[in-house]
Structure formats: C-alpha cells, structure tokens
Amino acid sequence: MKCPYCINDDTKVVDSRQVEAQIRRRRECEKCGKRFTTFERVELAEIYILKKNGSRQPFNSEKLRTSIRKACEKRPISLTQIEEMVDQIEAKLRNEDSIEIKSSKVGNLVMQKLRKLDPVAYIRFASVYKDFGDLGCFEETIDKLKRSGPNGRKQHISD
Amino acid sequence: MKCPYCINDDTKVVDSRQVEAQIRRRRECEKCGKRFTTFERVELAEIYILKKNGSRQPFNSEKLRTSIRKACEKRPISLTQIEEMVDQIEAKLRNEDSIEIKSSKVGNLVMQKLRKLDPVAYIRFASVYKDFGDLGCFEETIDKLKRSGPNGRKQHISD
DNA sequence: CTTAGAAACACAAGATATTGTGTTTTATCG
DNA sequence: CGATAAAACACAATATCTTGTGTTTCTAAG
C-alpha cells in the first residue's frame, strides 16, 4: 500500500480491527515513518431497486437502516438488532438471481423481520409501507397479528 | 471480513493485488464458499482548497488529473507520468501543516511539474491558470522558458 | 469476430498480518 | 467541562496473506 505522504510503496500494518463490515488497518510507512488508516470494504455489483412507479434506483442500505430505525423508535430493539436485520436483508437480496429487485420484496422482508421482533414496530412500518388509509387498516392488522401463528401468539399488543 | 452473502465472519483471502493506490483482494467465505472482491483504500482527513474568490471546497484529485490531462493532450506525456504528477502533488499537499490549502499553491505545483516535463503543456496550463489576456503573455512566458535554467535549456519550443 | 486489458483462478514459499488484552489519546455529546 | 465512545498505541504468539508466475475467462473496443 502506497504511503500517501511520500508515495513509497512499502508500508506495514501496525494494527488491524474489524469494525462493522469493514477492516480498519493502521499502517506505517517504512520510509517516512508516517502513519495512516486504511479501510477494506466489500465491493460488489450494485443492486437496483425497482419501485412501484417504475423508477429504478441503486439499493442503499443506509435508507433501509433509516426506515427500520424510524419504525423502531422508542421500542425495545437495539441498534445491534437493527444492524442484524439490515445485514440479513441485504444478504437475502445478494442471493437473488437478479440484481434488480422489486421494492415490494424488500418491504416484505422488513415486515417479516419486524413481525418476529416487535408488533408495534411492525404496525408502524406496515402503516407507512402498505399506506394505511384509515383506522380500519390498523385494526385489521392487529387482528391478524393476534390470530397469527407461533410468532404472533407470543406477542402482546400494547404500548 | 463478513461474507456479504451469508453474514458469516470467516472469509479467507484467495488472491491479493495492488492496483494503483489500492489493494484488491479476492476473498472466499469459509461457510458458503461464495467469493467476493474487497478493496483496501487509504482514508485520510480531507484537504480543502481555498479558491481566490474565497470559496472552500474539498480537494478532489480527479479534477486535478483532468486539468493536467487537458494540458497534456497530444503531448508526449504518458498516463503514468500524469499519475505520478498527481500523486506527487497530492503528497505535497498532505505534508502541509494545514488541511486548508490555497488553490494557487496547487497551481504552482502543477506548473513546476509541467515545466520540467513539457514546455507546450506548461504554456497551455499557464495560459489557463494565469489567465493570459493576450499574445504578449505567451511570448513573455516563452522568453522566460528559453532563458531559464537547465530544464529550460534542454527543451525545444515547438509544436 | 478479433483482440487487448482487466478480473479471476491457481499454487507454493516466504513474509507479514491478526487477535486478545490493556492503556492512552482524541473526539463528541450534553 | 466532564463523560463516553472511538481511534490510536503496544506487544506477543499464532495464523494468514502476499507475491511471482502463468493460465483462463470476461468484457469492452474496433
């Protein structure tokens, strides 16, 4: 790795840590002695999201994270759990055959995850994602949650 | 490094090459066997360029490269040589005490480099950078080049 | 449809990085 | 300005990566 201060080619690693999905290395130039930080990151073909209105935009995990975070505000869900969801969802998308994915697929994956984790967050997300028009939609969803399988039964609907 | 396909933490390096200022690694997940590419890059505090009009913008080596390339069009200067110039100039900037640098400093560094390399490119760059108003400016510059030290004398002014 | 260049694949010997643990020094938040 | 978290620093034992060389595929350009 080239030293950015003197363009010398030989630098050695002084420290190396895994930080989230990256490896941060602290390097030292063998020639000028200066130190600097590098990051190793995955570089994959971009995934594209196909929106309902026909538009196509590059998938951005940050947007996904933000929308999940919003749904989970004040709920007993840690940032770590949100990270896990984001990672798992992105991994699912990566395993698709096509690099073009319908936004509804992403939405459904989020719902799937939230449903198992927290009913309130689930309803919040659904209300935005499914574009609830009236209170009836909430009631319907709550009913479904109550009647639903193992995951649903374990939960309490309250706030 | 996390596998982007299955989120497993253990992946091993299968190949690793230096490409320009980066290290490209090919990794393989020990769990799912999938392969993917990563890049290690330097991450330093941004340098800011102070323009004459008082504006301040992040230094962008790509812009520098472009303007040098333009000055060197059709001249006997290889892309490698241009890369070297860019690298050397950026390194000089990195070694400044402040991370805020006057655009004139960058301009002068470019001139310094081009002067030693090719008089035509030098004059082209100067004419834009120094904002030559008339032919007299060109003549003056040519005169200076002719009369100047060792580097000047070695060159021929022609096109 | 040929080709040049990049990216990927392979392998082995030698060199270098990783990781745990712990301390210290910045930054950032309130 | 005090508290925390993140980044930087250190060190040693172990595990992994790097680099040369060469081939193969893939893609973009002609």
Short mmCIF file of C-alpha atoms (C1' of nucleotides) in Angstrom, two decimals:
data_model
loop_
_atom_site.label_atom_id
_atom_site.label_comp_id
_atom_site.label_asym_id
_atom_site.label_seq_id
_atom_site.Cartn_x
_atom_site.Cartn_y
_atom_site.Cartn_z
CA MET A 1 0.00 0.00 0.00
CA LYS A 2 1.36 3.35 -1.08
CA CYS A 3 2.17 5.89 1.58
CA PRO A 4 0.04 8.97 0.88
CA TYR A 5 2.74 11.21 2.30
CA CYS A 6 5.80 10.09 0.38
CA ILE A 7 4.45 7.69 -2.27
CA ASN A 8 6.73 4.95 -1.03
CA ASP A 9 5.33 1.50 -1.73
CA ASP A 10 6.27 -0.32 1.44
CA THR A 11 4.07 0.18 4.43
CA LYS A 12 3.37 -2.27 7.18
CA VAL A 13 0.32 -2.94 9.27
CA VAL A 14 0.60 -1.77 12.84
CA ASP A 15 -2.92 -2.58 13.95
CA SER A 16 -5.95 -4.14 12.37
CA ARG A 17 -9.52 -4.35 13.65
CA GLN A 18 -12.82 -5.40 12.30
CA VAL A 19 -15.33 -2.56 12.50
CA GLU A 20 -18.79 -3.43 11.35
CA ALA A 21 -18.49 -4.72 7.82
CA GLN A 22 -15.01 -3.33 7.31
CA ILE A 23 -11.45 -3.94 8.35
CA ARG A 24 -9.66 -0.88 9.62
CA ARG A 25 -5.90 -1.05 9.43
CA ARG A 26 -3.37 1.32 10.86
CA ARG A 27 -0.31 1.37 8.62
CA GLU A 28 3.15 2.82 8.93
CA CYS A 29 5.39 3.82 6.06
CA GLU A 30 8.76 2.10 6.19
CA LYS A 31 10.40 5.10 4.59
CA CYS A 32 8.99 8.26 6.13
CA GLY A 33 7.58 6.66 9.26
CA LYS A 34 4.23 8.40 8.94
CA ARG A 35 1.11 6.51 9.91
CA PHE A 36 -2.26 6.41 8.26
CA THR A 37 -5.51 4.49 8.32
CA THR A 38 -6.99 2.30 5.62
CA PHE A 39 -10.31 0.53 5.25
CA GLU A 40 -11.01 -2.68 3.45
CA ARG A 41 -14.56 -2.88 2.16
CA VAL A 42 -16.57 -5.26 0.07
CA GLU A 43 -17.15 -4.14 -3.49
CA LEU A 44 -19.98 -5.85 -5.27
CA ALA A 45 -22.12 -5.14 -8.27
CA GLU A 46 -24.83 -2.73 -7.26
CA ILE A 47 -28.30 -3.97 -6.56
CA TYR A 48 -31.10 -1.93 -8.08
CA ILE A 49 -34.49 -1.40 -6.56
CA LEU A 50 -37.49 -1.27 -8.85
CA LYS A 51 -40.13 0.98 -7.35
CA LYS A 52 -43.83 0.61 -7.96
CA ASN A 53 -43.87 3.73 -10.12
CA GLY A 54 -41.39 2.08 -12.46
CA SER A 55 -38.32 4.03 -11.34
CA ARG A 56 -35.07 2.22 -10.74
CA GLN A 57 -32.54 3.26 -8.18
CA PRO A 58 -29.39 1.78 -6.63
CA PHE A 59 -30.05 -0.05 -3.41
CA ASN A 60 -28.79 1.90 -0.45
CA SER A 61 -28.55 0.07 2.86
CA GLU A 62 -28.48 3.38 4.67
CA LYS A 63 -32.01 4.18 3.55
CA LEU A 64 -33.15 0.78 4.68
CA ARG A 65 -31.49 1.27 8.05
CA THR A 66 -33.14 4.66 8.45
CA SER A 67 -36.61 3.44 7.71
CA ILE A 68 -36.27 0.49 10.06
CA ARG A 69 -34.88 2.75 12.74
CA LYS A 70 -37.84 5.03 12.38
CA ALA A 71 -40.28 2.17 12.81
CA CYS A 72 -38.39 1.03 15.90
CA GLU A 73 -38.20 4.38 17.64
CA LYS A 74 -38.64 4.05 21.41
CA ARG A 75 -39.18 0.34 21.01
CA PRO A 76 -37.11 -2.32 22.80
CA ILE A 77 -34.94 -3.03 19.78
CA SER A 78 -31.24 -2.39 19.95
CA LEU A 79 -29.12 -0.83 17.25
CA THR A 80 -27.38 -4.16 17.01
CA GLN A 81 -30.64 -5.86 16.22
CA ILE A 82 -31.36 -3.29 13.55
CA GLU A 83 -27.92 -3.84 12.07
CA GLU A 84 -28.58 -7.55 12.00
CA MET A 85 -31.85 -7.04 10.19
CA VAL A 86 -30.23 -4.78 7.62
CA ASP A 87 -27.38 -7.23 7.08
CA GLN A 88 -29.72 -10.18 6.76
CA ILE A 89 -31.97 -8.38 4.36
CA GLU A 90 -29.09 -7.21 2.21
CA ALA A 91 -27.69 -10.74 2.22
CA LYS A 92 -31.04 -12.07 1.05
CA LEU A 93 -31.05 -9.59 -1.79
CA ARG A 94 -27.50 -10.59 -2.72
CA ASN A 95 -28.62 -14.16 -3.04
CA GLU A 96 -31.31 -13.31 -5.55
CA ASP A 97 -30.62 -14.30 -9.10
CA SER A 98 -31.16 -10.85 -10.49
CA ILE A 99 -29.53 -7.67 -9.35
CA GLU A 100 -32.82 -5.87 -9.97
CA ILE A 101 -35.25 -6.30 -7.15
CA LYS A 102 -38.76 -5.06 -6.62
CA SER A 103 -39.16 -2.69 -3.70
CA SER A 104 -42.07 -4.82 -2.53
CA LYS A 105 -39.66 -7.69 -1.93
CA VAL A 106 -37.58 -5.51 0.34
CA GLY A 107 -40.66 -4.24 2.11
CA ASN A 108 -41.87 -7.77 2.71
CA LEU A 109 -38.52 -8.83 4.10
CA VAL A 110 -38.61 -5.94 6.55
CA MET A 111 -42.14 -6.81 7.60
CA GLN A 112 -41.14 -10.43 8.10
CA LYS A 113 -38.31 -9.41 10.40
CA LEU A 114 -40.24 -6.81 12.36
CA ARG A 115 -43.15 -9.12 12.85
CA LYS A 116 -40.97 -11.54 14.75
CA LEU A 117 -39.37 -8.79 16.76
CA ASP A 118 -41.93 -6.24 17.81
CA PRO A 119 -45.61 -5.82 16.92
CA VAL A 120 -45.62 -2.07 17.37
CA ALA A 121 -42.70 -1.53 15.06
CA TYR A 122 -44.35 -3.95 12.68
CA ILE A 123 -47.56 -1.99 12.57
CA ARG A 124 -45.76 1.30 12.25
CA PHE A 125 -43.78 0.05 9.32
CA ALA A 126 -46.80 -1.57 7.73
CA SER A 127 -48.85 1.59 8.07
CA VAL A 128 -46.32 3.50 6.05
CA TYR A 129 -45.32 0.75 3.70
CA LYS A 130 -48.81 -0.51 3.00
CA ASP A 131 -50.13 3.04 3.04
CA PHE A 132 -52.90 2.57 5.59
CA GLY A 133 -55.80 4.84 4.72
CA ASP A 134 -57.87 4.64 7.88
CA LEU A 135 -58.06 3.15 11.35
CA GLY A 136 -59.68 0.07 9.99
CA CYS A 137 -56.39 -0.94 8.44
CA PHE A 138 -54.74 -0.84 11.85
CA GLU A 139 -57.47 -2.91 13.41
CA GLU A 140 -57.31 -5.46 10.66
CA THR A 141 -53.56 -5.79 11.07
CA ILE A 142 -53.84 -6.11 14.81
CA ASP A 143 -56.44 -8.82 14.42
CA LYS A 144 -54.23 -10.70 12.02
CA LEU A 145 -51.31 -10.41 14.40
CA LYS A 146 -53.41 -11.75 17.26
CA ARG A 147 -54.70 -14.67 15.30
CA SER A 148 -51.42 -15.48 13.59
CA GLY A 149 -49.09 -18.40 14.15
CA PRO A 150 -46.43 -19.06 16.81
CA ASN A 151 -44.74 -15.70 16.46
CA GLY A 152 -47.91 -13.77 16.69
CA ARG A 153 -49.18 -15.61 19.73
CA LYS A 154 -46.08 -14.95 21.73
CA GLN A 155 -46.53 -11.21 21.47
CA HIS A 156 -48.62 -8.71 23.37
CA ILE A 157 -50.19 -5.85 21.56
CA SER A 158 -49.67 -2.85 23.77
CA ASP A 159 -47.75 0.39 24.12
CA MET B 1 -14.35 -9.81 6.84
CA LYS B 2 -18.05 -10.58 6.77
CA CYS B 3 -19.38 -12.53 3.84
CA PRO B 4 -21.99 -10.36 2.12
CA TYR B 5 -23.95 -13.44 1.09
CA CYS B 6 -24.36 -15.26 4.38
CA ILE B 7 -23.01 -12.84 7.00
CA ASN B 8 -20.52 -15.40 8.20
CA ASP B 9 -17.46 -13.79 9.76
CA ASP B 10 -14.72 -16.05 8.46
CA THR B 11 -13.53 -15.46 4.97
CA LYS B 12 -10.07 -16.05 3.63
CA VAL B 13 -8.02 -14.27 1.02
CA VAL B 14 -7.64 -16.17 -2.21
CA ASP B 15 -5.78 -13.55 -4.19
CA SER B 16 -4.47 -10.09 -3.49
CA ARG B 17 -3.04 -7.50 -5.88
CA GLN B 18 -2.01 -3.91 -5.69
CA VAL B 19 -3.95 -1.80 -8.17
CA GLU B 20 -2.98 1.83 -8.26
CA ALA B 21 -3.34 3.17 -4.76
CA GLN B 22 -5.46 0.27 -3.58
CA ILE B 23 -5.20 -3.37 -2.68
CA ARG B 24 -7.74 -5.59 -4.34
CA ARG B 25 -8.41 -8.85 -2.56
CA ARG B 26 -10.41 -11.79 -3.68
CA ARG B 27 -12.00 -13.49 -0.70
CA GLU B 28 -13.83 -16.72 -0.16
CA CYS B 29 -16.34 -17.42 2.57
CA GLU B 30 -15.42 -20.47 4.62
CA LYS B 31 -19.08 -21.22 5.21
CA CYS B 32 -20.98 -20.70 1.97
CA GLY B 33 -17.98 -20.85 -0.35
CA LYS B 34 -19.02 -17.75 -2.25
CA ARG B 35 -16.33 -15.41 -3.47
CA PHE B 36 -16.24 -11.65 -3.49
CA THR B 37 -13.86 -8.78 -4.01
CA THR B 38 -12.74 -6.18 -1.50
CA PHE B 39 -10.67 -3.03 -1.77
CA GLU B 40 -8.40 -1.55 0.82
CA ARG B 41 -8.03 2.20 0.49
CA VAL B 42 -6.40 5.00 2.39
CA GLU B 43 -8.75 7.11 4.45
CA LEU B 44 -7.40 10.48 5.48
CA ALA B 45 -8.83 13.76 6.64
CA GLU B 46 -10.00 15.71 3.64
CA ILE B 47 -7.90 18.52 2.27
CA TYR B 48 -9.74 21.71 1.42
CA ILE B 49 -8.87 24.05 -1.40
CA LEU B 50 -9.31 27.77 -0.85
CA LYS B 51 -10.12 29.45 -4.12
CA LYS B 52 -9.27 33.02 -4.93
CA ASN B 53 -12.92 34.05 -4.67
CA GLY B 54 -12.96 32.89 -1.07
CA SER B 55 -14.84 29.65 -1.62
CA ARG B 56 -13.69 26.47 0.04
CA GLN B 57 -14.09 23.03 -1.44
CA PRO B 58 -12.81 19.53 -0.76
CA PHE B 59 -9.73 18.65 -2.74
CA ASN B 60 -10.50 16.21 -5.49
CA SER B 61 -7.59 14.52 -7.17
CA GLU B 62 -9.79 13.63 -10.10
CA LYS B 63 -10.23 17.28 -11.01
CA LEU B 64 -6.50 17.78 -10.79
CA ARG B 65 -5.91 14.79 -13.02
CA THR B 66 -8.41 16.10 -15.55
CA SER B 67 -6.88 19.53 -15.79
CA ILE B 68 -3.38 18.14 -16.15
CA ARG B 69 -4.58 15.69 -18.76
CA LYS B 70 -6.12 18.50 -20.71
CA ALA B 71 -2.89 20.47 -20.73
CA CYS B 72 -1.01 17.38 -21.88
CA GLU B 73 -3.34 16.42 -24.71
CA LYS B 74 -1.39 15.10 -27.72
CA ARG B 75 1.86 15.73 -25.91
CA PRO B 76 4.48 13.05 -25.30
CA ILE B 77 3.44 12.51 -21.71
CA SER B 78 2.17 9.13 -20.64
CA LEU B 79 -0.76 8.47 -18.37
CA THR B 80 1.73 7.02 -15.94
CA GLN B 81 3.59 10.29 -15.86
CA ILE B 82 0.37 12.15 -15.22
CA GLU B 83 -0.45 9.75 -12.42
CA GLU B 84 2.94 10.37 -10.91
CA MET B 85 2.41 14.11 -11.04
CA VAL B 86 -0.96 13.83 -9.38
CA ASP B 87 0.40 11.54 -6.68
CA GLN B 88 3.36 13.76 -6.01
CA ILE B 89 1.25 16.87 -5.83
CA GLU B 90 -1.26 15.26 -3.52
CA ALA B 91 1.59 14.01 -1.34
CA LYS B 92 3.00 17.53 -1.14
CA LEU B 93 -0.38 18.81 -0.04
CA ARG B 94 -0.62 16.07 2.59
CA ASN B 95 2.66 17.22 4.04
CA GLU B 96 1.44 20.76 4.56
CA ASP B 97 0.72 21.75 8.12
CA SER B 98 -2.80 22.85 7.40
CA ILE B 99 -5.52 20.88 5.68
CA GLU B 100 -6.68 24.09 4.03
CA ILE B 101 -4.62 24.98 1.01
CA LYS B 102 -4.75 27.89 -1.39
CA SER B 103 -5.58 26.93 -4.93
CA SER B 104 -2.59 28.99 -6.05
CA LYS B 105 -0.31 26.57 -4.25
CA VAL B 106 -1.76 23.69 -6.22
CA GLY B 107 -1.47 25.65 -9.44
CA ASN B 108 2.14 26.43 -8.78
CA LEU B 109 2.94 22.81 -8.06
CA VAL B 110 1.39 21.79 -11.35
CA MET B 111 3.36 24.45 -13.21
CA GLN B 112 6.55 23.31 -11.54
CA LYS B 113 5.99 19.75 -12.69
CA LEU B 114 4.89 20.58 -16.22
CA ARG B 115 7.79 22.96 -16.71
CA LYS B 116 10.24 20.14 -16.24
CA LEU B 117 8.26 17.80 -18.43
CA ASP B 118 6.97 19.60 -21.48
CA PRO B 119 7.02 23.29 -22.44
CA VAL B 120 3.88 23.12 -24.53
CA ALA B 121 1.84 21.58 -21.77
CA TYR B 122 3.37 24.10 -19.42
CA ILE B 123 2.28 27.04 -21.53
CA ARG B 124 -1.16 25.62 -22.05
CA PHE B 125 -1.67 25.17 -18.37
CA ALA B 126 -0.21 28.57 -17.58
CA SER B 127 -2.42 30.28 -20.12
CA VAL B 128 -5.50 29.00 -18.38
CA TYR B 129 -4.25 29.10 -14.84
CA LYS B 130 -2.62 32.54 -15.09
CA ASP B 131 -5.45 33.74 -17.29
CA PHE B 132 -3.39 35.02 -20.20
CA GLY B 133 -5.10 38.04 -21.69
CA ASP B 134 -3.18 38.46 -24.93
CA LEU B 135 -0.44 37.03 -27.08
CA GLY B 136 2.15 39.07 -25.21
CA CYS B 137 1.69 36.82 -22.23
CA PHE B 138 2.59 33.79 -24.31
CA GLU B 139 5.67 35.50 -25.71
CA GLU B 140 6.78 36.53 -22.27
CA THR B 141 6.39 33.02 -20.97
CA ILE B 142 8.25 31.56 -23.93
CA ASP B 143 11.08 34.01 -23.43
CA LYS B 144 11.31 33.07 -19.79
CA LEU B 145 11.35 29.40 -20.65
CA LYS B 146 14.16 29.93 -23.15
CA ARG B 147 16.27 31.94 -20.79
CA SER B 148 15.63 29.76 -17.77
CA GLY B 149 17.90 27.27 -16.06
CA PRO B 150 18.96 23.73 -17.02
CA ASN B 151 15.46 22.47 -17.54
CA GLY B 152 14.50 25.28 -19.79
CA ARG B 153 17.59 24.98 -21.94
CA LYS B 154 17.08 21.31 -22.60
CA GLN B 155 13.75 21.90 -24.24
CA HIS B 156 12.65 22.96 -27.67
CA ILE B 157 9.71 25.23 -28.09
CA SER B 158 7.73 23.84 -30.96
CA ASP B 159 4.55 22.10 -31.88
"C1'" DC C 1 -15.35 -11.63 -34.65
"C1'" DT C 2 -10.73 -10.49 -33.03
"C1'" DT C 3 -8.28 -8.51 -29.56
"C1'" DA C 4 -6.45 -6.03 -25.67
"C1'" DG C 5 -6.91 -5.40 -20.91
"C1'" DA C 6 -8.98 -6.47 -16.64
"C1'" DA C 7 -10.52 -9.63 -13.42
"C1'" DA C 8 -10.48 -14.18 -11.82
"C1'" DC C 9 -8.17 -18.54 -10.97
"C1'" DA C 10 -4.15 -21.44 -9.13
"C1'" DC C 11 -0.15 -22.62 -6.31
"C1'" DA C 12 3.82 -22.50 -3.32
"C1'" DA C 13 7.48 -20.36 -0.43
"C1'" DG C 14 8.36 -16.70 2.41
"C1'" DA C 15 6.91 -12.56 4.77
"C1'" DT C 16 3.53 -10.21 7.26
"C1'" DA C 17 -0.84 -9.55 9.42
"C1'" DT C 18 -4.26 -10.83 13.04
"C1'" DT C 19 -6.16 -11.04 17.57
"C1'" DG C 20 -6.51 -10.73 22.58
"C1'" DT C 21 -5.76 -7.68 26.08
"C1'" DG C 22 -4.81 -3.36 28.05
"C1'" DT C 23 -3.58 1.66 28.07
"C1'" DT C 24 -3.76 6.31 26.21
"C1'" DT C 25 -5.30 9.86 23.48
"C1'" DT C 26 -8.51 12.23 20.90
"C1'" DA C 27 -13.47 13.47 19.71
"C1'" DT C 28 -18.23 14.02 20.67
"C1'" DC C 29 -22.46 14.78 23.43
"C1'" DG C 30 -24.90 17.17 26.78
"C1'" DC D 1 -16.22 20.92 31.26
"C1'" DG D 2 -16.97 16.14 32.34
"C1'" DA D 3 -18.27 11.68 30.50
"C1'" DT D 4 -18.04 8.18 26.82
"C1'" DA D 5 -17.04 6.26 22.82
"C1'" DA D 6 -13.92 5.79 19.05
"C1'" DA D 7 -9.38 5.83 17.40
"C1'" DA D 8 -4.65 5.16 18.21
"C1'" DC D 9 -0.89 2.83 20.53
"C1'" DA D 10 1.66 -1.50 22.20
"C1'" DC D 11 3.09 -6.33 22.30
"C1'" DA D 12 3.46 -11.21 21.57
"C1'" DA D 13 2.02 -15.76 19.79
"C1'" DT D 14 -0.24 -17.70 16.02
"C1'" DA D 15 -2.40 -17.91 11.61
"C1'" DT D 16 -2.90 -15.96 7.36
"C1'" DC D 17 -1.76 -13.26 3.48
"C1'" DT D 18 1.44 -11.74 -0.22
"C1'" DT D 19 3.90 -12.11 -4.44
"C1'" DG D 20 5.84 -14.16 -8.60
"C1'" DT D 21 4.45 -16.55 -12.41
"C1'" DG D 22 1.26 -18.36 -15.55
"C1'" DT D 23 -3.38 -19.55 -17.39
"C1'" DT D 24 -8.22 -18.59 -18.17
"C1'" DT D 25 -12.30 -16.00 -18.63
"C1'" DC D 26 -14.90 -11.93 -19.49
"C1'" DT D 27 -15.84 -7.60 -21.36
"C1'" DA D 28 -15.32 -3.58 -23.98
"C1'" DA D 29 -13.43 -1.63 -28.09
"C1'" DG D 30 -12.59 -1.89 -33.07
#
